[in-house]
Amino acid sequence: MNCFKIKLKNMEAFKQELTDKIQLLKKKGVVLTTPRLIILEFLVSNRIHPTAEEIFNALKKKYPSISQASIYNTIKLFVKLGIVSELFVEKERARYDINTTPHAHFKCLKCGKVYDVKKPLPQMEEIEGHQVALTQIYFYGTCNECLKKAKRRE
Amino acid sequence: MNCFKIKLKNMEAFKQELTDKIQLLKKKGVVLTTPRLIILEFLVSNRIHPTAEEIFNALKKKYPSISQASIYNTIKLFVKLGIVSELFVEKERARYDINTTPHAHFKCLKCGKVYDVKKPLPQMEEIEGHQVALTQIYFYGTCNECLKKAKRRE
DNA sequence: GTATGTGCAAAACCTTTGCAGGTTA
DNA sequence: TAACCTGCAAAGGTTTTGCACATAC
């Protein structure tokens, strides 16, 4: 394991989270196959809200036999099990987030990066008579890195 | 015009909105072609957040020569001009909304319907150092109609 | 050993594009 | 008339599917 570069100070937290998620899969009776384990490890260690394609490209370097179908099957399973959130932050393709605690996302329209929004936003269980099970909040604009770059150029 | 069923009491508002939008297009120097006019009329009179396909299927009944390309071109133009909002409320396809004032959406996971949320939600111009230009809020769950149906069955 | 999952390739689906011909102003 | 737009068909990109083989427990 630990195929992906992680800052040493986060190593313990990373190991713990990976162990927790694997325990959760076992508890749910999910067969622990290689694709499932390496996709899980990738998502835990790469908080970049990757697309299916990005996961596939990253993993086939160390596991050349993996197929796109396995990526899609596994992600779909993880989403169904509730251990991964599916983000519709852009029209082109879905992005995935191992952090399933409710939080908003910010997408930079300049560099394309997707950020987590840490600030907790109000949650609602009901709105205008509809029963709310899930809330997705997306902000779009210019990220602080791109704002800094633009200022430096002035 | 008035090809689509509209409640009589809303007729005046409908006519006014359609006229306003046409004036806006003219002001922006947009050539008023048949596909553009009938798509605009469809969106003004059908507040169902349709997909490109739904627009196409509805319009080809009265205008059989219309092509998918025209639907996509026109919608893309309307989105660029800011007279239509593009919703990423589901992964499968984009949905479109002629109401461009900021408001959230609720999608029913039972019946699939997409509702406008009238209640104004807090707007932000900046979040965690990022400059916000656009906010999209999607709620998912069970709509009040489906809740009522479920209760009736009990 | 058996149920379940994988990998491959092809298909399905949504959206975009190139271009010849048609329409708008 | 000149610029622009449409319709058609094909292509592009993402995701799903069918099936024989492989793997986990």
mmCIF file of N, CA, C and O in Angstrom, chain A residues 130-131, chain B residues 89-90 105-115 139-147:
data_model
loop_
_atom_site.group_PDB
_atom_site.id
_atom_site.type_symbol
_atom_site.label_atom_id
_atom_site.label_comp_id
_atom_site.label_asym_id
_atom_site.label_seq_id
_atom_site.Cartn_x
_atom_site.Cartn_y
_atom_site.Cartn_z
ATOM 1 N N HIS A 130 -41.082 19.501 0.383
ATOM 2 C CA HIS A 130 -40.322 18.357 -0.129
ATOM 3 C C HIS A 130 -39.380 17.842 0.962
ATOM 4 O O HIS A 130 -38.794 18.622 1.699
ATOM 5 N N GLN A 131 -39.228 16.531 1.019
ATOM 6 C CA GLN A 131 -38.351 15.908 2.013
ATOM 7 C C GLN A 131 -36.940 15.806 1.439
ATOM 8 O O GLN A 131 -36.727 15.143 0.425
ATOM 9 N N VAL B 89 -28.313 19.082 -12.502
ATOM 10 C CA VAL B 89 -29.021 18.487 -11.372
ATOM 11 C C VAL B 89 -28.920 16.973 -11.413
ATOM 12 O O VAL B 89 -29.208 16.290 -10.458
ATOM 13 N N GLU B 90 -28.497 16.443 -12.537
ATOM 14 C CA GLU B 90 -28.306 14.998 -12.630
ATOM 15 C C GLU B 90 -27.114 14.736 -13.531
ATOM 16 O O GLU B 90 -26.710 15.597 -14.314
ATOM 17 N N HIS B 105 -32.856 24.378 -6.702
ATOM 18 C CA HIS B 105 -33.729 23.389 -7.316
ATOM 19 C C HIS B 105 -33.836 22.149 -6.451
ATOM 20 O O HIS B 105 -32.895 21.791 -5.746
ATOM 21 N N PHE B 106 -35.013 21.529 -6.551
ATOM 22 C CA PHE B 106 -35.238 20.281 -5.829
ATOM 23 C C PHE B 106 -35.549 19.195 -6.844
ATOM 24 O O PHE B 106 -36.438 19.368 -7.681
ATOM 25 N N LYS B 107 -34.809 18.102 -6.793
ATOM 26 C CA LYS B 107 -35.119 16.984 -7.689
ATOM 27 C C LYS B 107 -35.658 15.805 -6.902
ATOM 28 O O LYS B 107 -35.020 15.326 -5.951
ATOM 29 N N CYS B 108 -36.829 15.321 -7.300
ATOM 30 C CA CYS B 108 -37.433 14.176 -6.622
ATOM 31 C C CYS B 108 -36.789 12.893 -7.136
ATOM 32 O O CYS B 108 -36.767 12.637 -8.340
ATOM 33 N N LEU B 109 -36.264 12.096 -6.212
ATOM 34 C CA LEU B 109 -35.604 10.856 -6.594
ATOM 35 C C LEU B 109 -36.619 9.761 -6.899
ATOM 36 O O LEU B 109 -36.266 8.713 -7.426
ATOM 37 N N LYS B 110 -37.900 10.013 -6.564
ATOM 38 C CA LYS B 110 -38.950 9.029 -6.856
ATOM 39 C C LYS B 110 -39.521 9.250 -8.256
ATOM 40 O O LYS B 110 -39.528 8.353 -9.077
ATOM 41 N N CYS B 111 -40.014 10.474 -8.513
ATOM 42 C CA CYS B 111 -40.699 10.721 -9.787
ATOM 43 C C CYS B 111 -39.812 11.442 -10.802
ATOM 44 O O CYS B 111 -40.168 11.531 -11.976
ATOM 45 N N GLY B 112 -38.666 11.950 -10.360
ATOM 46 C CA GLY B 112 -37.733 12.572 -11.290
ATOM 47 C C GLY B 112 -37.998 14.035 -11.587
ATOM 48 O O GLY B 112 -37.194 14.688 -12.259
ATOM 49 N N LYS B 113 -39.122 14.564 -11.097
ATOM 50 C CA LYS B 113 -39.481 15.952 -11.385
ATOM 51 C C LYS B 113 -38.482 16.919 -10.741
ATOM 52 O O LYS B 113 -37.950 16.655 -9.669
ATOM 53 N N VAL B 114 -38.232 18.036 -11.419
ATOM 54 C CA VAL B 114 -37.348 19.062 -10.865
ATOM 55 C C VAL B 114 -38.173 20.298 -10.536
ATOM 56 O O VAL B 114 -38.867 20.827 -11.404
ATOM 57 N N TYR B 115 -38.129 20.731 -9.293
ATOM 58 C CA TYR B 115 -38.914 21.873 -8.823
ATOM 59 C C TYR B 115 -38.021 23.086 -8.602
ATOM 60 O O TYR B 115 -36.866 22.942 -8.223
ATOM 61 N N PHE B 139 -31.263 20.272 -4.167
ATOM 62 C CA PHE B 139 -31.756 19.393 -3.114
ATOM 63 C C PHE B 139 -32.295 18.131 -3.772
ATOM 64 O O PHE B 139 -32.914 18.204 -4.838
ATOM 65 N N TYR B 140 -32.066 16.997 -3.133
ATOM 66 C CA TYR B 140 -32.584 15.728 -3.638
ATOM 67 C C TYR B 140 -33.375 15.046 -2.536
ATOM 68 O O TYR B 140 -33.003 15.133 -1.367
ATOM 69 N N GLY B 141 -34.425 14.352 -2.910
ATOM 70 C CA GLY B 141 -35.213 13.652 -1.901
ATOM 71 C C GLY B 141 -36.546 13.223 -2.469
ATOM 72 O O GLY B 141 -36.635 12.818 -3.623
ATOM 73 N N THR B 142 -37.601 13.341 -1.656
ATOM 74 C CA THR B 142 -38.948 12.957 -2.085
ATOM 75 C C THR B 142 -39.822 14.197 -2.107
ATOM 76 O O THR B 142 -39.907 14.905 -1.108
ATOM 77 N N CYS B 143 -40.464 14.456 -3.236
ATOM 78 C CA CYS B 143 -41.256 15.685 -3.367
ATOM 79 C C CYS B 143 -42.585 15.558 -2.627
ATOM 80 O O CYS B 143 -43.001 14.446 -2.282
ATOM 81 N N ASN B 144 -43.245 16.686 -2.403
ATOM 82 C CA ASN B 144 -44.484 16.638 -1.615
ATOM 83 C C ASN B 144 -45.572 15.802 -2.303
ATOM 84 O O ASN B 144 -46.342 15.133 -1.638
ATOM 85 N N GLU B 145 -45.621 15.816 -3.619
ATOM 86 C CA GLU B 145 -46.602 14.977 -4.324
ATOM 87 C C GLU B 145 -46.382 13.490 -4.039
ATOM 88 O O GLU B 145 -47.314 12.753 -3.754
ATOM 89 N N CYS B 146 -45.112 13.070 -4.119
ATOM 90 C CA CYS B 146 -44.808 11.654 -3.863
ATOM 91 C C CYS B 146 -45.028 11.306 -2.405
ATOM 92 O O CYS B 146 -45.442 10.185 -2.085
ATOM 93 N N LEU B 147 -44.777 12.260 -1.514
ATOM 94 C CA LEU B 147 -45.035 12.031 -0.092
ATOM 95 C C LEU B 147 -46.531 11.806 0.143
ATOM 96 O O LEU B 147 -46.930 10.891 0.863
#
